[in-house]
Amino acid sequence: MDKHTFITEQLVNRGITNPRVLEAFKKIPREEFISERFKENAYNDSALPIGHGQTISQPYTVAYMTQLLGPKEEDTILEIGTGSGYQSAILSKLVKKVYTIEIIEELSNRAREKFKKLGITNVECIKGSGEPGLPQYAPYDGIIVTAGAKQIPKALRKELKDGGRLVIPVGANDIKIMTRITKHGDTYQEEKFGKFTFVPLVG
Ligand code: SAH
């Protein structure tokens, strides 16, 4: 499948309607984030191995989470789980600044090089665990966790701005429920969406 058909069939026809999100998918070449032997599958809607037992997420999942995050031009976003860097690259076209944390050093380094190659200058790659969030640059307009959590790490909600959104797949077993927490003053609104599978959040 080519990128154009992919965007129509796998994203638009499945409810991804935010025009800015669709525009970002047009701009970012997914094949760049995939190893040589899987490149022909770049526009199939499937997760693919990226080494170290990790995967680049299914593009529909990336689009779904991005839409839930509701990124705005002036936003600063924190991503936990850089992986291939694809999700961050999509966000780079939608917001002002992206911080992305990855626990596996080689993946973090590879993503940093990829952004350089593609001329993406507003994503900063950090090596480490995202469980405590990234307090040094907090608060964030949005936090997106791209690994499956057993529960919501407590630190993350504290790093949201007022009106900020946290999008995270949560669940005790392998099937995770996509969850969005929105901070309104001192309260946190929780909304639950569809079921997804993810590689586990470590820690
Ligand atoms: N967003 C990625 C998909 C990542 S898969 C993409 O677009 O390709 C999830 C990633 O989260 C894996 O690379 C894994 O190593 C990383 N990860 C798991 N637990 C983590 C933690 N506690 N802190 C930071 N990264 C973590």
Short mmCIF file of C-alpha atoms and ligand atoms in Angstrom, two decimals:
data_model
loop_
_atom_site.label_atom_id
_atom_site.label_comp_id
_atom_site.label_asym_id
_atom_site.label_seq_id
_atom_site.Cartn_x
_atom_site.Cartn_y
_atom_site.Cartn_z
CA MET A 1 0.00 0.00 0.00
CA ASP A 2 1.31 3.51 -0.75
CA LYS A 3 1.23 6.32 1.78
CA HIS A 4 -1.71 8.14 0.21
CA THR A 5 -3.95 5.05 0.11
CA PHE A 6 -2.83 4.20 3.60
CA ILE A 7 -3.88 7.60 4.96
CA THR A 8 -7.33 7.31 3.40
CA GLU A 9 -8.04 3.65 4.15
CA GLN A 10 -6.37 3.14 7.51
CA LEU A 11 -6.69 6.56 9.08
CA VAL A 12 -9.51 8.68 7.59
CA ASN A 13 -11.90 5.74 7.14
CA ARG A 14 -11.27 4.67 10.75
CA GLY A 15 -12.07 7.99 12.33
CA ILE A 16 -8.87 10.01 12.23
CA THR A 17 -10.36 13.32 11.17
CA ASN A 18 -8.09 16.01 12.66
CA PRO A 19 -6.72 17.69 9.50
CA ARG A 20 -3.46 18.76 11.16
CA VAL A 21 -2.81 15.19 12.31
CA LEU A 22 -3.44 13.84 8.80
CA GLU A 23 -1.15 16.51 7.36
CA ALA A 24 1.65 15.41 9.72
CA PHE A 25 1.25 11.80 8.52
CA LYS A 26 1.65 13.01 4.93
CA LYS A 27 4.89 14.79 5.82
CA ILE A 28 6.70 12.06 7.74
CA PRO A 29 8.13 9.07 5.81
CA ARG A 30 7.45 6.02 8.04
CA GLU A 31 9.88 3.93 5.98
CA GLU A 32 12.72 6.02 7.43
CA PHE A 33 11.98 4.64 10.90
CA ILE A 34 11.99 0.98 9.85
CA SER A 35 14.92 -1.34 9.17
CA GLU A 36 15.74 -2.31 5.58
CA ARG A 37 14.10 -5.75 5.64
CA PHE A 38 10.69 -4.44 6.75
CA LYS A 39 10.59 -1.31 4.60
CA GLU A 40 8.08 -2.72 2.12
CA ASN A 41 5.64 -3.06 5.01
CA ALA A 42 5.98 0.59 6.01
CA TYR A 43 2.37 1.42 5.10
CA ASN A 44 0.74 -1.75 6.36
CA ASP A 45 -1.13 -1.05 9.55
CA SER A 46 1.09 -3.16 11.75
CA ALA A 47 3.69 -2.77 14.46
CA LEU A 48 7.18 -3.83 13.24
CA PRO A 49 10.33 -4.91 15.11
CA ILE A 50 12.99 -2.23 15.71
CA GLY A 51 15.44 -4.38 17.68
CA HIS A 52 15.90 -4.97 21.42
CA GLY A 53 12.49 -6.69 21.49
CA GLN A 54 10.76 -3.36 20.84
CA THR A 55 8.45 -2.23 18.05
CA ILE A 56 7.44 0.82 16.08
CA SER A 57 3.74 1.19 16.94
CA GLN A 58 0.93 0.49 14.48
CA PRO A 59 0.38 3.72 12.54
CA TYR A 60 -3.34 3.76 13.36
CA THR A 61 -2.41 3.67 17.07
CA VAL A 62 0.04 6.55 16.60
CA ALA A 63 -2.67 8.56 14.81
CA TYR A 64 -5.31 7.68 17.41
CA MET A 65 -3.11 8.73 20.32
CA THR A 66 -1.98 11.90 18.56
CA GLN A 67 -5.59 12.88 17.93
CA LEU A 68 -6.50 12.23 21.59
CA LEU A 69 -3.56 14.37 22.70
CA GLY A 70 -5.03 17.28 20.71
CA PRO A 71 -1.67 18.90 19.90
CA LYS A 72 -1.60 22.66 19.35
CA GLU A 73 1.08 24.73 17.62
CA GLU A 74 2.45 26.34 20.76
CA ASP A 75 2.53 23.11 22.83
CA THR A 76 5.44 21.46 24.59
CA ILE A 77 4.98 17.69 24.69
CA LEU A 78 6.69 14.90 26.59
CA GLU A 79 6.78 11.43 25.03
CA ILE A 80 7.75 8.39 27.07
CA GLY A 81 9.09 5.58 24.89
CA THR A 82 10.95 7.07 21.91
CA GLY A 83 11.39 3.66 20.23
CA SER A 84 11.94 4.30 16.52
CA GLY A 85 11.20 8.02 16.88
CA TYR A 86 8.20 7.92 14.52
CA GLN A 87 5.66 9.22 17.04
CA SER A 88 7.97 12.09 17.98
CA ALA A 89 8.54 12.92 14.31
CA ILE A 90 4.77 13.15 13.77
CA LEU A 91 4.46 15.40 16.84
CA SER A 92 7.37 17.56 15.63
CA LYS A 93 5.14 18.78 12.79
CA LEU A 94 2.27 19.62 15.15
CA VAL A 95 3.79 21.35 18.17
CA LYS A 96 6.60 23.68 19.16
CA LYS A 97 8.78 21.31 21.18
CA VAL A 98 8.95 17.58 21.92
CA TYR A 99 10.99 15.94 24.67
CA THR A 100 11.19 12.18 24.26
CA ILE A 101 12.63 9.70 26.75
CA GLU A 102 13.84 6.19 25.90
CA ILE A 103 15.24 3.66 28.34
CA ILE A 104 17.32 1.76 25.73
CA GLU A 105 20.34 3.86 24.87
CA GLU A 106 20.90 2.53 21.36
CA LEU A 107 17.31 3.29 20.35
CA SER A 108 17.59 6.78 21.80
CA ASN A 109 20.81 7.44 19.87
CA ARG A 110 19.39 6.02 16.65
CA ALA A 111 16.31 8.25 16.91
CA ARG A 112 18.49 11.32 17.54
CA GLU A 113 20.46 10.59 14.37
CA LYS A 114 17.27 10.05 12.41
CA PHE A 115 15.89 13.45 13.42
CA LYS A 116 19.15 15.05 12.36
CA LYS A 117 19.01 13.29 8.99
CA LEU A 118 15.41 14.40 8.41
CA GLY A 119 16.09 17.99 9.49
CA ILE A 120 13.80 17.73 12.54
CA THR A 121 15.20 20.21 15.05
CA ASN A 122 12.45 20.55 17.68
CA VAL A 123 12.72 17.06 19.21
CA GLU A 124 15.12 16.43 22.07
CA CYS A 125 16.05 12.81 22.81
CA ILE A 126 16.78 11.86 26.40
CA LYS A 127 18.08 8.49 27.57
CA GLY A 128 16.47 7.26 30.75
CA SER A 129 13.30 5.99 32.37
CA GLY A 130 10.19 8.05 31.88
CA GLU A 131 8.48 6.68 34.99
CA PRO A 132 9.24 9.83 36.97
CA GLY A 133 8.37 11.88 33.89
CA LEU A 134 10.88 14.61 33.06
CA PRO A 135 10.55 17.18 35.85
CA GLN A 136 13.30 19.50 34.59
CA TYR A 137 11.20 20.75 31.65
CA ALA A 138 7.74 20.39 33.25
CA PRO A 139 4.93 21.38 33.10
CA TYR A 140 3.81 20.07 29.71
CA ASP A 141 0.77 20.76 27.56
CA GLY A 142 0.66 17.06 26.81
CA ILE A 143 2.30 13.79 27.84
CA ILE A 144 2.06 10.69 25.67
CA VAL A 145 3.17 7.27 26.89
CA THR A 146 3.78 4.82 24.05
CA ALA A 147 4.37 1.70 26.17
CA GLY A 148 1.69 -0.17 28.11
CA ALA A 149 1.44 0.72 31.81
CA LYS A 150 -0.01 -1.45 34.60
CA GLN A 151 -1.11 1.74 36.30
CA ILE A 152 -0.64 5.45 35.71
CA PRO A 153 2.71 6.58 37.13
CA LYS A 154 1.81 9.17 39.81
CA ALA A 155 4.50 11.65 38.79
CA LEU A 156 3.05 12.17 35.32
CA ARG A 157 -0.18 14.00 36.20
CA LYS A 158 1.82 16.43 38.33
CA GLU A 159 3.83 17.44 35.25
CA LEU A 160 0.74 18.62 33.33
CA LYS A 161 -0.12 22.28 32.83
CA ASP A 162 -3.64 23.39 33.62
CA GLY A 163 -5.66 22.08 30.67
CA GLY A 164 -2.86 19.61 29.86
CA ARG A 165 -3.59 16.08 28.62
CA LEU A 166 -1.93 12.76 29.45
CA VAL A 167 -2.58 9.93 26.98
CA ILE A 168 -1.55 6.51 28.24
CA PRO A 169 -2.52 2.87 27.58
CA VAL A 170 -3.30 1.30 30.96
CA GLY A 171 -4.32 -2.14 32.19
CA ALA A 172 -3.35 -4.95 34.52
CA ASN A 173 -2.99 -7.51 31.69
CA ASP A 174 -1.82 -7.47 28.05
CA ILE A 175 -4.83 -5.60 26.73
CA LYS A 176 -4.55 -1.93 27.58
CA ILE A 177 -7.32 0.66 27.68
CA MET A 178 -6.38 3.95 26.05
CA THR A 179 -6.86 6.53 28.77
CA ARG A 180 -6.80 10.31 28.72
CA ILE A 181 -6.36 12.39 31.85
CA THR A 182 -7.04 16.12 31.56
CA LYS A 183 -5.98 18.49 34.31
CA HIS A 184 -8.54 21.14 35.27
CA GLY A 185 -7.14 23.17 38.16
CA ASP A 186 -6.80 20.75 41.06
CA THR A 187 -8.90 18.01 39.49
CA TYR A 188 -8.15 15.40 36.87
CA GLN A 189 -10.79 14.25 34.43
CA GLU A 190 -10.35 10.62 33.29
CA GLU A 191 -11.72 9.30 30.00
CA LYS A 192 -11.38 5.77 28.64
CA PHE A 193 -11.21 4.84 24.97
CA GLY A 194 -10.52 1.67 22.96
CA LYS A 195 -8.41 -1.42 23.63
CA PHE A 196 -4.83 -1.70 22.35
CA THR A 197 -1.78 -3.91 22.84
CA PHE A 198 1.64 -2.43 23.61
CA VAL A 199 5.13 -3.46 24.61
CA PRO A 200 5.35 -3.00 28.39
CA LEU A 201 6.45 0.14 30.18
CA VAL A 202 9.51 -0.92 32.16
CA GLY A 203 9.57 -0.17 35.88
N1 SAH B 1 6.81 5.63 20.21
C1 SAH B 1 7.54 4.56 19.57
C2 SAH B 1 7.04 3.19 19.96
C3 SAH B 1 7.75 2.76 21.14
S1 SAH B 1 7.64 1.13 21.73
C4 SAH B 1 7.59 4.71 18.08
O1 SAH B 1 6.97 5.63 17.53
O2 SAH B 1 8.29 3.93 17.45
C5 SAH B 1 7.89 1.56 23.43
C6 SAH B 1 9.26 2.04 23.80
O3 SAH B 1 9.21 2.40 25.16
C7 SAH B 1 10.35 0.99 23.68
O4 SAH B 1 11.38 1.47 22.85
C8 SAH B 1 10.85 0.78 25.11
O5 SAH B 1 12.23 0.54 25.21
C9 SAH B 1 10.47 2.10 25.75
N2 SAH B 1 10.27 2.07 27.21
C10 SAH B 1 9.71 1.11 27.96
N3 SAH B 1 9.68 1.46 29.26
C11 SAH B 1 10.23 2.70 29.33
C12 SAH B 1 10.48 3.61 30.41
N4 SAH B 1 10.15 3.32 31.67
N5 SAH B 1 11.06 4.79 30.12
C13 SAH B 1 11.41 5.11 28.84
N6 SAH B 1 11.20 4.30 27.79
C14 SAH B 1 10.61 3.10 28.03
#
